[in-house]
Amino acid sequence: MEQINQWLIDFSGILWGWPMIILLLGTHIFLTIRLHFPQRYIFKAISLSVKKDKEAQGDVSQFASLATALAATIGTGNIIGVATAIALGGPGAVLWCWLTGVFGIATKYAEGLLAIKYRQKKPNGKTVGGPMYALEYGLGWKWLAVLFALFTAISAFGIGNTVQANAISTVAQETYHISPYISGAIIALMVAAVILGGVKSIAHVCSALVPLMAIIYIIGCLYIICVNGPYVWPAIKLICESAFSPQAAGGGFVGTTVMMAARFGIARGLFSNESGLGSAPIVAAAAQTRNPVRQALVSSSGTFWDTVVICAMTGIVIVSSVIAYPDISFDNGAVLTHAAFSKIPVVGKPLLTFGLLTFAFSTILGWSYYGEKGMEYLSGKRWVIAYRLAFIIVVFIGSVMNLEIVWNLADCMNALMAIPNLISLLALSGVIVYETRKYLWNKQLDLSDEDTEISATGVEAQSECHDADSARP
């Protein structure tokens, strides 16, 4: 087991080296420039996310689709993941994580667009989509689509299952002295009650849970930032300075390099917001939307909330707490998080407990859908029920096992998912620009695909009549 774990650590180091950083950030920046900075439409995106588009095709509302995607992304990566990045890469990792989110808005926009553009309708009337369908129907690369679906089905057991279930059982044991076996059984039963009902059941629960948990967590972080008031500006300054220059030991922080800050910040940024990973488009394809660009905008708002807001606030809370209390331990991300939040009287511990419990549980729900759709693409409906049952069983297993090897496996699977997805985004960037020009830049967001097809058909008919008239003697 130790040899396997060491091999995964080495393999993760290769995957998350400079090539992946260049590919990931390069795609974010390339799409940001080519799409004329879609980040400037973020408030329009937020507005669209709370509007219903009932007449459009799809299985769930745009808000339900966004809530399910946020349920999967707002998880332990926002709390323990940020702390792990700080522990391994220094405070500068927070800025790299945040920048990954800012530029990742463009990538999440592009993913959402392709999800609707290439989604398919099954004989039972359900819609399916995601990077595997963009790879198959947009590029004709079935083999790469199969690999993406396979990596997704496997990743769901790591990033979206065991890691999250273990976080819940650990918090329950440390805070309330509940046995991991008991908490694991309860979590598994709660997950089963939701995911066996399919996407509509998952979306319904996430639509109610995600706004509540996000609002409470943000308010709690704002309170902690006020309590740490004198240390907030020094924390922000330290984050910015150490992101681009080696940070010497001091103020409770270990010495790091720029490469370490960038690597762990970007890796945890992707783990948190999943921009470029290709997971969120799977549920975006089920949204009721009249054209690809509307859902693309709605999808992009998820990265804004997840990383630009929540991860940034978590990073500031932890760094300012470390500056205020230099005795905080850096053993690992979980210990650092617990120590940083525990220093805050009254709300520190309850906020951390509430955040981890709700964030982790919602992530399990979202990723169960992603993994299921990956399995459905590979095998059809034959193995879907078996996959759901296996997912529920692994929730219990993850609650009671040591997860160091699972975290390293999750890092590897994240990278292997991201590579084919980023390739599809770059190869289909022309399609993304074309659709964006048609609906967003030409201010036709209220038109549906059918409207534009009818309009185009009318123009062609008029052109043919004109040509016929011109040809007459």
Tab-separated table of C-alpha atoms in Angstrom:
chain	number	residue	atom	x	y	z
A	1	MET	CA	0.000	0.000	0.000
A	2	GLU	CA	2.855	2.366	0.830
A	3	GLN	CA	4.466	1.628	-2.538
A	4	ILE	CA	1.183	2.294	-4.365
A	5	ASN	CA	0.721	5.533	-2.442
A	6	GLN	CA	4.253	6.662	-3.261
A	7	TRP	CA	3.705	5.806	-6.931
A	8	LEU	CA	0.516	7.903	-6.938
A	9	ILE	CA	2.380	10.794	-5.298
A	10	ASP	CA	5.078	10.631	-7.974
A	11	PHE	CA	2.526	10.288	-10.787
A	12	SER	CA	0.490	13.215	-9.395
A	13	GLY	CA	3.664	15.277	-9.296
A	14	ILE	CA	4.230	14.581	-12.990
A	15	LEU	CA	0.612	15.284	-13.952
A	16	TRP	CA	0.521	18.519	-11.965
A	17	GLY	CA	3.899	19.764	-13.180
A	18	TRP	CA	4.489	22.691	-15.515
A	19	PRO	CA	2.801	21.032	-18.552
A	20	MET	CA	-0.568	20.792	-16.735
A	21	ILE	CA	-0.234	24.263	-15.240
A	22	ILE	CA	0.480	25.686	-18.696
A	23	LEU	CA	-2.362	23.700	-20.302
A	24	LEU	CA	-4.905	24.633	-17.642
A	25	LEU	CA	-4.044	28.291	-17.124
A	26	GLY	CA	-3.268	28.641	-20.827
A	27	THR	CA	-6.761	27.405	-21.723
A	28	HIS	CA	-8.329	29.754	-19.159
A	29	ILE	CA	-6.415	32.759	-20.546
A	30	PHE	CA	-6.856	31.758	-24.209
A	31	LEU	CA	-10.635	31.445	-23.844
A	32	THR	CA	-10.817	34.638	-21.791
A	33	ILE	CA	-9.128	36.596	-24.605
A	34	ARG	CA	-10.859	34.838	-27.514
A	35	LEU	CA	-14.303	35.290	-25.922
A	36	HIS	CA	-13.623	38.982	-25.182
A	37	PHE	CA	-13.506	38.539	-21.386
A	38	PRO	CA	-16.847	36.842	-20.598
A	39	GLN	CA	-16.129	37.605	-16.921
A	40	ARG	CA	-17.654	41.047	-17.585
A	41	TYR	CA	-21.069	39.393	-17.984
A	42	ILE	CA	-20.982	37.802	-14.532
A	43	PHE	CA	-23.875	39.857	-13.134
A	44	LYS	CA	-25.951	39.049	-16.206
A	45	ALA	CA	-25.092	35.393	-15.582
A	46	ILE	CA	-26.212	35.607	-11.951
A	47	SER	CA	-29.473	37.224	-13.068
A	48	LEU	CA	-30.166	34.455	-15.605
A	49	SER	CA	-29.408	31.741	-13.056
A	50	VAL	CA	-32.501	32.578	-10.974
A	51	LYS	CA	-34.886	32.848	-13.941
A	52	LYS	CA	-36.954	29.939	-15.210
A	53	ASP	CA	-36.972	29.049	-18.884
A	54	LYS	CA	-39.966	26.689	-18.787
A	55	GLU	CA	-40.622	26.592	-22.521
A	56	ALA	CA	-37.095	25.395	-23.253
A	57	GLN	CA	-36.051	21.771	-23.585
A	58	GLY	CA	-34.337	20.011	-20.694
A	59	ASP	CA	-34.973	17.982	-17.549
A	60	VAL	CA	-34.412	20.533	-14.753
A	61	SER	CA	-34.428	24.321	-14.397
A	62	GLN	CA	-31.295	26.404	-14.960
A	63	PHE	CA	-31.142	27.178	-11.230
A	64	ALA	CA	-31.493	23.491	-10.309
A	65	SER	CA	-28.722	22.638	-12.760
A	66	LEU	CA	-26.472	25.349	-11.276
A	67	ALA	CA	-27.319	24.274	-7.718
A	68	THR	CA	-26.389	20.665	-8.510
A	69	ALA	CA	-23.114	21.800	-10.094
A	70	LEU	CA	-22.384	24.018	-7.079
A	71	ALA	CA	-23.259	21.144	-4.760
A	72	ALA	CA	-20.499	19.139	-6.414
A	73	THR	CA	-17.952	21.971	-6.426
A	74	ILE	CA	-18.604	23.597	-3.038
A	75	GLY	CA	-17.092	20.856	-0.913
A	76	THR	CA	-14.075	20.067	1.232
A	77	GLY	CA	-11.927	21.705	-1.454
A	78	ASN	CA	-13.278	25.070	-0.327
A	79	ILE	CA	-12.189	24.507	3.261
A	80	ILE	CA	-9.657	21.693	3.711
A	81	GLY	CA	-8.457	21.980	0.081
A	82	VAL	CA	-7.587	25.663	0.522
A	83	ALA	CA	-5.848	24.924	3.814
A	84	THR	CA	-3.902	22.061	2.214
A	85	ALA	CA	-2.750	24.409	-0.551
A	86	ILE	CA	-1.568	26.911	2.101
A	87	ALA	CA	0.166	24.212	4.168
A	88	LEU	CA	2.041	22.825	1.134
A	89	GLY	CA	2.460	25.919	-1.053
A	90	GLY	CA	2.410	28.784	1.431
A	91	PRO	CA	-0.012	31.723	1.561
A	92	GLY	CA	0.699	32.588	-2.092
A	93	ALA	CA	-1.266	29.474	-3.085
A	94	VAL	CA	-4.444	31.367	-2.173
A	95	LEU	CA	-3.853	33.924	-4.939
A	96	TRP	CA	-3.108	31.219	-7.508
A	97	CYS	CA	-6.281	29.429	-6.444
A	98	TRP	CA	-8.237	32.695	-6.812
A	99	LEU	CA	-6.713	33.494	-10.218
A	100	THR	CA	-7.617	29.997	-11.373
A	101	GLY	CA	-11.206	30.890	-10.491
A	102	VAL	CA	-11.222	34.313	-12.170
A	103	PHE	CA	-9.851	33.057	-15.474
A	104	GLY	CA	-11.702	29.773	-15.033
A	105	ILE	CA	-15.002	31.629	-15.465
A	106	ALA	CA	-14.290	31.707	-19.206
A	107	THR	CA	-13.545	27.990	-19.277
A	108	LYS	CA	-16.697	27.118	-17.316
A	109	TYR	CA	-18.652	29.312	-19.770
A	110	ALA	CA	-17.214	27.374	-22.717
A	111	GLU	CA	-17.940	24.021	-21.066
A	112	GLY	CA	-21.575	24.948	-20.461
A	113	LEU	CA	-21.976	26.103	-24.055
A	114	LEU	CA	-20.644	22.878	-25.545
A	115	ALA	CA	-22.765	20.834	-23.121
A	116	ILE	CA	-25.967	22.298	-24.604
A	117	LYS	CA	-24.647	22.459	-28.166
A	118	TYR	CA	-23.879	18.736	-28.344
A	119	ARG	CA	-26.349	17.261	-25.860
A	120	GLN	CA	-28.437	14.329	-27.020
A	121	LYS	CA	-32.000	13.249	-26.325
A	122	LYS	CA	-32.486	9.617	-25.336
A	123	PRO	CA	-35.474	7.520	-26.507
A	124	ASN	CA	-37.034	7.995	-23.046
A	125	GLY	CA	-36.987	11.780	-23.530
A	126	LYS	CA	-34.110	12.452	-21.094
A	127	THR	CA	-31.267	14.728	-22.180
A	128	VAL	CA	-27.616	13.789	-21.721
A	129	GLY	CA	-24.441	15.688	-22.441
A	130	GLY	CA	-20.980	16.655	-21.287
A	131	PRO	CA	-17.441	16.551	-22.661
A	132	MET	CA	-17.823	12.953	-23.858
A	133	TYR	CA	-20.616	14.020	-26.212
A	134	ALA	CA	-18.689	17.101	-27.377
A	135	LEU	CA	-15.696	14.865	-28.095
A	136	GLU	CA	-17.809	12.300	-29.955
A	137	TYR	CA	-20.287	14.504	-31.875
A	138	GLY	CA	-18.253	17.696	-32.127
A	139	LEU	CA	-14.864	16.205	-32.975
A	140	GLY	CA	-15.607	12.584	-33.850
A	141	TRP	CA	-13.070	11.372	-31.256
A	142	LYS	CA	-15.022	8.508	-29.698
A	143	TRP	CA	-11.925	6.940	-28.139
A	144	LEU	CA	-11.126	10.108	-26.195
A	145	ALA	CA	-14.788	10.415	-25.166
A	146	VAL	CA	-14.631	6.886	-23.744
A	147	LEU	CA	-11.491	7.732	-21.769
A	148	PHE	CA	-13.104	10.853	-20.308
A	149	ALA	CA	-16.221	8.916	-19.280
A	150	LEU	CA	-14.043	6.211	-17.697
A	151	PHE	CA	-11.976	8.737	-15.715
A	152	THR	CA	-15.205	10.436	-14.586
A	153	ALA	CA	-16.801	7.208	-13.382
A	154	ILE	CA	-13.642	6.389	-11.385
A	155	SER	CA	-13.067	9.944	-10.100
A	156	ALA	CA	-16.552	10.081	-8.608
A	157	PHE	CA	-15.531	7.461	-6.035
A	158	GLY	CA	-12.581	9.601	-4.941
A	159	ILE	CA	-13.132	13.347	-5.243
A	160	GLY	CA	-16.908	13.083	-4.874
A	161	ASN	CA	-17.369	10.192	-2.493
A	162	THR	CA	-14.744	8.771	-0.123
A	163	VAL	CA	-12.928	12.091	0.390
A	164	GLN	CA	-16.189	13.836	1.297
A	165	ALA	CA	-17.607	11.000	3.426
A	166	ASN	CA	-14.353	10.772	5.382
A	167	ALA	CA	-14.430	14.526	6.033
A	168	ILE	CA	-17.941	14.218	7.488
A	169	SER	CA	-17.115	11.214	9.710
A	170	THR	CA	-13.898	12.863	10.935
A	171	VAL	CA	-15.716	16.052	11.925
A	172	ALA	CA	-18.495	14.046	13.601
A	173	GLN	CA	-15.947	12.047	15.601
A	174	GLU	CA	-13.774	14.994	16.651
A	175	THR	CA	-16.661	17.338	17.461
A	176	TYR	CA	-19.439	15.070	18.713
A	177	HIS	CA	-17.497	11.821	19.467
A	178	ILE	CA	-19.654	9.805	17.056
A	179	SER	CA	-18.143	6.568	15.771
A	180	PRO	CA	-17.191	6.702	12.063
A	181	TYR	CA	-19.154	3.467	11.586
A	182	ILE	CA	-22.335	5.113	12.859
A	183	SER	CA	-21.866	8.353	10.938
A	184	GLY	CA	-20.863	6.373	7.828
A	185	ALA	CA	-24.057	4.333	7.966
A	186	ILE	CA	-26.186	7.462	8.418
A	187	ILE	CA	-24.468	9.258	5.522
A	188	ALA	CA	-24.899	6.225	3.266
A	189	LEU	CA	-28.617	6.006	4.049
A	190	MET	CA	-29.129	9.739	3.444
A	191	VAL	CA	-27.266	9.547	0.134
A	192	ALA	CA	-29.303	6.504	-0.905
A	193	ALA	CA	-32.565	8.312	-0.143
A	194	VAL	CA	-31.614	11.068	-2.597
A	195	ILE	CA	-29.637	9.531	-5.470
A	196	LEU	CA	-31.923	6.553	-6.072
A	197	GLY	CA	-34.513	9.092	-7.279
A	198	GLY	CA	-32.307	10.269	-10.166
A	199	VAL	CA	-31.398	13.761	-11.376
A	200	LYS	CA	-34.676	15.442	-10.407
A	201	SER	CA	-34.393	14.200	-6.816
A	202	ILE	CA	-30.746	15.298	-6.610
A	203	ALA	CA	-31.531	18.710	-8.146
A	204	HIS	CA	-34.480	19.251	-5.784
A	205	VAL	CA	-32.382	18.626	-2.660
A	206	CYS	CA	-29.432	20.662	-3.959
A	207	SER	CA	-31.686	23.612	-4.885
A	208	ALA	CA	-32.774	23.844	-1.245
A	209	LEU	CA	-29.454	22.990	0.433
A	210	VAL	CA	-26.852	24.923	-1.598
A	211	PRO	CA	-28.162	28.508	-1.133
A	212	LEU	CA	-28.668	27.950	2.601
A	213	MET	CA	-25.228	26.478	3.269
A	214	ALA	CA	-23.419	29.052	1.104
A	215	ILE	CA	-25.132	32.052	2.729
A	216	ILE	CA	-24.490	30.823	6.286
A	217	TYR	CA	-20.849	30.058	5.515
A	218	ILE	CA	-20.217	33.434	3.834
A	219	ILE	CA	-21.811	35.327	6.756
A	220	GLY	CA	-19.703	33.322	9.205
A	221	CYS	CA	-16.485	34.039	7.279
A	222	LEU	CA	-17.311	37.753	7.198
A	223	TYR	CA	-17.710	37.675	10.979
A	224	ILE	CA	-14.325	35.959	11.421
A	225	ILE	CA	-12.693	38.474	9.062
A	226	CYS	CA	-14.099	41.279	11.237
A	227	VAL	CA	-12.742	39.595	14.391
A	228	ASN	CA	-9.329	39.255	12.679
A	229	GLY	CA	-9.624	42.842	11.401
A	230	PRO	CA	-6.080	44.071	12.252
A	231	TYR	CA	-4.556	41.048	10.489
A	232	VAL	CA	-6.688	41.013	7.325
A	233	TRP	CA	-4.689	43.544	5.292
A	234	PRO	CA	-1.323	41.980	6.295
A	235	ALA	CA	-2.807	38.614	5.253
A	236	ILE	CA	-3.860	39.916	1.824
A	237	LYS	CA	-0.475	41.561	1.353
A	238	LEU	CA	1.349	38.357	2.314
A	239	ILE	CA	-0.826	36.293	-0.072
A	240	CYS	CA	-0.043	38.589	-3.012
A	241	GLU	CA	3.679	38.944	-2.287
A	242	SER	CA	4.392	35.253	-1.702
A	243	ALA	CA	2.526	34.187	-4.858
A	244	PHE	CA	5.326	35.598	-7.040
A	245	SER	CA	8.397	35.427	-4.822
A	246	PRO	CA	9.834	32.772	-2.475
A	247	GLN	CA	8.372	33.181	1.008
A	248	ALA	CA	10.851	32.843	3.829
A	249	ALA	CA	9.749	31.125	7.006
A	250	GLY	CA	8.128	33.473	9.484
A	251	GLY	CA	4.770	34.461	10.889
A	252	GLY	CA	3.941	30.768	11.297
A	253	PHE	CA	4.481	29.935	7.613
A	254	VAL	CA	6.987	27.509	6.170
A	255	GLY	CA	9.348	28.527	3.377
A	256	THR	CA	8.022	27.814	-0.141
A	257	THR	CA	8.852	28.402	-3.786
A	258	VAL	CA	6.790	30.091	-6.493
A	259	MET	CA	6.419	26.732	-8.249
A	260	MET	CA	5.034	25.131	-5.084
A	261	ALA	CA	2.595	28.003	-4.536
A	262	ALA	CA	1.441	27.862	-8.163
A	263	ARG	CA	1.205	24.084	-8.314
A	264	PHE	CA	-0.797	23.575	-5.134
A	265	GLY	CA	-2.891	26.721	-5.618
A	266	ILE	CA	-3.904	25.761	-9.167
A	267	ALA	CA	-4.456	22.089	-8.267
A	268	ARG	CA	-6.691	22.976	-5.319
A	269	GLY	CA	-8.392	25.667	-7.381
A	270	LEU	CA	-9.354	23.042	-9.949
A	271	PHE	CA	-10.352	20.629	-7.180
A	272	SER	CA	-12.626	23.338	-5.811
A	273	ASN	CA	-14.257	25.002	-8.852
A	274	GLU	CA	-13.685	22.213	-11.415
A	275	SER	CA	-13.272	24.706	-14.289
A	276	GLY	CA	-11.584	22.709	-17.008
A	277	LEU	CA	-12.275	19.413	-15.275
A	278	GLY	CA	-15.362	18.724	-17.396
A	279	SER	CA	-17.685	17.579	-14.600
A	280	ALA	CA	-20.135	20.497	-14.374
A	281	PRO	CA	-21.142	20.339	-18.085
A	282	ILE	CA	-22.618	16.887	-17.428
A	283	VAL	CA	-25.426	18.364	-15.314
A	284	ALA	CA	-25.531	21.620	-17.339
A	285	ALA	CA	-26.697	19.516	-20.295
A	286	ALA	CA	-29.898	18.683	-18.378
A	287	ALA	CA	-30.878	22.341	-17.953
A	288	GLN	CA	-33.996	23.865	-19.494
A	289	THR	CA	-32.519	26.594	-21.666
A	290	ARG	CA	-33.467	28.054	-25.027
A	291	ASN	CA	-29.934	28.375	-26.412
A	292	PRO	CA	-26.391	27.288	-25.487
A	293	VAL	CA	-25.165	30.729	-24.442
A	294	ARG	CA	-27.786	31.277	-21.733
A	295	GLN	CA	-26.715	28.096	-19.967
A	296	ALA	CA	-23.053	28.925	-20.593
A	297	LEU	CA	-23.502	32.170	-18.662
A	298	VAL	CA	-25.375	30.419	-15.848
A	299	SER	CA	-22.622	27.787	-15.595
A	300	SER	CA	-19.917	30.458	-15.425
A	301	SER	CA	-21.529	31.994	-12.331
A	302	GLY	CA	-20.792	28.779	-10.431
A	303	THR	CA	-17.036	29.377	-10.598
A	304	PHE	CA	-17.552	32.939	-9.400
A	305	TRP	CA	-19.385	31.818	-6.260
A	306	ASP	CA	-17.197	28.811	-5.569
A	307	THR	CA	-13.696	30.246	-5.941
A	308	VAL	CA	-13.797	34.010	-6.419
A	309	VAL	CA	-15.994	34.369	-3.328
A	310	ILE	CA	-15.928	31.301	-1.034
A	311	CYS	CA	-12.337	30.054	-1.555
A	312	ALA	CA	-10.980	33.602	-1.305
A	313	MET	CA	-12.799	34.184	1.968
A	314	THR	CA	-11.605	30.852	3.372
A	315	GLY	CA	-8.021	31.702	2.404
A	316	ILE	CA	-8.164	35.117	4.062
A	317	VAL	CA	-9.696	33.601	7.222
A	318	ILE	CA	-6.933	30.972	7.497
A	319	VAL	CA	-3.975	33.237	6.646
A	320	SER	CA	-5.151	36.044	8.943
A	321	SER	CA	-5.684	33.501	11.753
A	322	VAL	CA	-2.162	32.084	11.273
A	323	ILE	CA	-0.685	35.597	11.455
A	324	ALA	CA	-2.721	36.342	14.567
A	325	TYR	CA	-1.844	32.997	16.210
A	326	PRO	CA	1.634	31.826	15.037
A	327	ASP	CA	1.379	28.671	17.177
A	328	ILE	CA	-1.072	27.092	14.705
A	329	SER	CA	0.165	23.721	13.423
A	330	PHE	CA	0.965	23.018	9.768
A	331	ASP	CA	0.857	19.218	9.984
A	332	ASN	CA	-1.787	18.953	7.241
A	333	GLY	CA	-4.709	20.812	5.727
A	334	ALA	CA	-7.336	19.378	8.076
A	335	VAL	CA	-5.308	20.240	11.193
A	336	LEU	CA	-4.569	23.737	9.887
A	337	THR	CA	-8.228	24.374	9.121
A	338	HIS	CA	-9.410	23.139	12.502
A	339	ALA	CA	-6.767	25.159	14.352
A	340	ALA	CA	-7.452	28.370	12.391
A	341	PHE	CA	-11.218	28.268	12.869
A	342	SER	CA	-11.020	27.084	16.492
A	343	LYS	CA	-9.149	30.243	17.499
A	344	ILE	CA	-12.297	32.280	16.763
A	345	PRO	CA	-14.639	32.437	19.761
A	346	VAL	CA	-18.331	31.493	19.547
A	347	VAL	CA	-18.757	30.875	15.793
A	348	GLY	CA	-15.401	29.357	14.742
A	349	LYS	CA	-15.982	25.661	15.512
A	350	PRO	CA	-19.729	25.577	14.684
A	351	LEU	CA	-19.106	27.303	11.350
A	352	LEU	CA	-16.362	24.846	10.397
A	353	THR	CA	-18.526	21.891	11.418
A	354	PHE	CA	-21.575	23.174	9.536
A	355	GLY	CA	-19.515	24.027	6.453
A	356	LEU	CA	-17.769	20.661	6.254
A	357	LEU	CA	-20.914	18.625	6.901
A	358	THR	CA	-23.146	20.389	4.385
A	359	PHE	CA	-20.468	21.055	1.762
A	360	ALA	CA	-19.257	17.450	1.799
A	361	PHE	CA	-22.754	15.924	1.723
A	362	SER	CA	-23.863	18.097	-1.196
A	363	THR	CA	-20.673	17.210	-3.095
A	364	ILE	CA	-21.463	13.507	-2.738
A	365	LEU	CA	-24.892	14.115	-4.300
A	366	GLY	CA	-23.534	16.096	-7.261
A	367	TRP	CA	-20.726	13.672	-8.040
A	368	SER	CA	-23.016	10.660	-7.853
A	369	TYR	CA	-24.771	12.095	-10.910
A	370	TYR	CA	-21.500	12.796	-12.753
A	371	GLY	CA	-20.179	9.299	-12.149
A	372	GLU	CA	-23.490	7.728	-13.113
A	373	LYS	CA	-23.560	9.591	-16.430
A	374	GLY	CA	-19.995	8.510	-17.134
A	375	MET	CA	-21.020	4.901	-16.522
A	376	GLU	CA	-24.177	5.352	-18.623
A	377	TYR	CA	-22.090	6.603	-21.553
A	378	LEU	CA	-19.814	3.566	-21.286
A	379	SER	CA	-22.440	0.856	-20.835
A	380	GLY	CA	-25.912	2.291	-21.379
A	381	LYS	CA	-28.552	1.846	-18.674
A	382	ARG	CA	-27.498	-1.713	-17.829
A	383	TRP	CA	-25.104	-0.829	-15.016
A	384	VAL	CA	-26.611	2.412	-13.707
A	385	ILE	CA	-28.458	0.867	-10.737
A	386	ALA	CA	-25.418	-1.243	-9.871
A	387	TYR	CA	-23.252	1.909	-10.019
A	388	ARG	CA	-25.607	3.756	-7.657
A	389	LEU	CA	-25.548	0.879	-5.161
A	390	ALA	CA	-21.741	0.651	-5.356
A	391	PHE	CA	-21.536	4.421	-4.829
A	392	ILE	CA	-23.668	4.142	-1.667
A	393	ILE	CA	-21.531	1.285	-0.289
A	394	VAL	CA	-18.300	3.203	-0.960
A	395	VAL	CA	-19.714	6.182	0.993
A	396	PHE	CA	-19.664	3.951	4.085
A	397	ILE	CA	-16.204	2.554	3.298
A	398	GLY	CA	-14.800	6.059	2.815
A	399	SER	CA	-16.143	7.084	6.219
A	400	VAL	CA	-14.014	4.535	8.081
A	401	MET	CA	-10.777	4.230	6.060
A	402	ASN	CA	-7.483	6.153	5.886
A	403	LEU	CA	-7.691	8.430	2.874
A	404	GLU	CA	-4.148	9.567	2.113
A	405	ILE	CA	-4.019	7.228	-0.872
A	406	VAL	CA	-7.501	8.338	-1.994
A	407	TRP	CA	-6.526	12.027	-1.994
A	408	ASN	CA	-3.521	11.230	-4.194
A	409	LEU	CA	-5.652	9.071	-6.504
A	410	ALA	CA	-8.218	11.887	-6.737
A	411	ASP	CA	-5.490	14.338	-7.785
A	412	CYS	CA	-4.394	11.942	-10.556
A	413	MET	CA	-7.949	11.319	-11.788
A	414	ASN	CA	-8.669	15.075	-11.813
A	415	ALA	CA	-5.759	15.652	-14.157
A	416	LEU	CA	-6.695	12.714	-16.391
A	417	MET	CA	-10.261	14.063	-16.665
A	418	ALA	CA	-9.074	17.575	-17.387
A	419	ILE	CA	-6.762	16.698	-20.296
A	420	PRO	CA	-9.386	15.394	-22.796
A	421	ASN	CA	-11.836	18.085	-21.721
A	422	LEU	CA	-9.321	20.902	-22.281
A	423	ILE	CA	-8.438	19.402	-25.666
A	424	SER	CA	-12.122	19.531	-26.690
A	425	LEU	CA	-12.435	23.157	-25.531
A	426	LEU	CA	-9.417	24.246	-27.548
A	427	ALA	CA	-10.368	22.226	-30.639
A	428	LEU	CA	-13.964	23.494	-30.581
A	429	SER	CA	-13.144	27.094	-29.641
A	430	GLY	CA	-14.322	28.226	-33.076
A	431	VAL	CA	-17.789	26.787	-32.377
A	432	ILE	CA	-17.817	28.497	-28.979
A	433	VAL	CA	-16.959	31.863	-30.557
A	434	TYR	CA	-19.600	31.389	-33.295
A	435	GLU	CA	-22.384	30.652	-30.781
A	436	THR	CA	-21.256	33.511	-28.528
A	437	ARG	CA	-21.321	35.971	-31.412
A	438	LYS	CA	-24.761	34.768	-32.539
A	439	TYR	CA	-26.473	35.083	-29.157
A	440	LEU	CA	-24.383	37.248	-26.807
A	441	TRP	CA	-22.490	39.748	-28.910
A	442	ASN	CA	-25.468	40.248	-31.265
A	443	LYS	CA	-27.739	40.695	-28.218
A	444	GLN	CA	-30.066	37.798	-29.065
A	445	LEU	CA	-30.056	35.943	-25.752
A	446	ASP	CA	-33.849	35.674	-25.772
A	447	LEU	CA	-33.896	33.752	-29.054
A	448	SER	CA	-33.987	29.969	-29.130
A	449	ASP	CA	-32.086	27.662	-31.447
A	450	GLU	CA	-35.327	27.104	-33.353
A	451	ASP	CA	-35.841	30.862	-33.813
A	452	THR	CA	-32.393	31.329	-35.281
A	453	GLU	CA	-32.825	28.286	-37.537
A	454	ILE	CA	-36.141	29.648	-38.817
A	455	SER	CA	-34.563	33.066	-39.320
A	456	ALA	CA	-31.642	31.536	-41.184
A	457	THR	CA	-34.008	29.447	-43.326
A	458	GLY	CA	-36.016	32.579	-44.169
A	459	VAL	CA	-32.909	34.472	-45.206
A	460	GLU	CA	-31.803	31.574	-47.396
A	461	ALA	CA	-35.258	31.378	-49.007
A	462	GLN	CA	-35.257	35.123	-49.718
A	463	SER	CA	-31.778	34.815	-51.191
A	464	GLU	CA	-32.870	31.951	-53.450
A	465	CYS	CA	-35.925	33.924	-54.657
A	466	HIS	CA	-33.740	36.944	-55.342
A	467	ASP	CA	-31.300	34.797	-57.311
A	468	ALA	CA	-34.188	33.284	-59.283
A	469	ASP	CA	-35.649	36.706	-60.073
A	470	SER	CA	-32.251	37.967	-61.184
A	471	ALA	CA	-31.849	34.990	-63.490
A	472	ARG	CA	-35.100	35.676	-65.364
A	473	PRO	CA	-34.750	37.333	-68.814
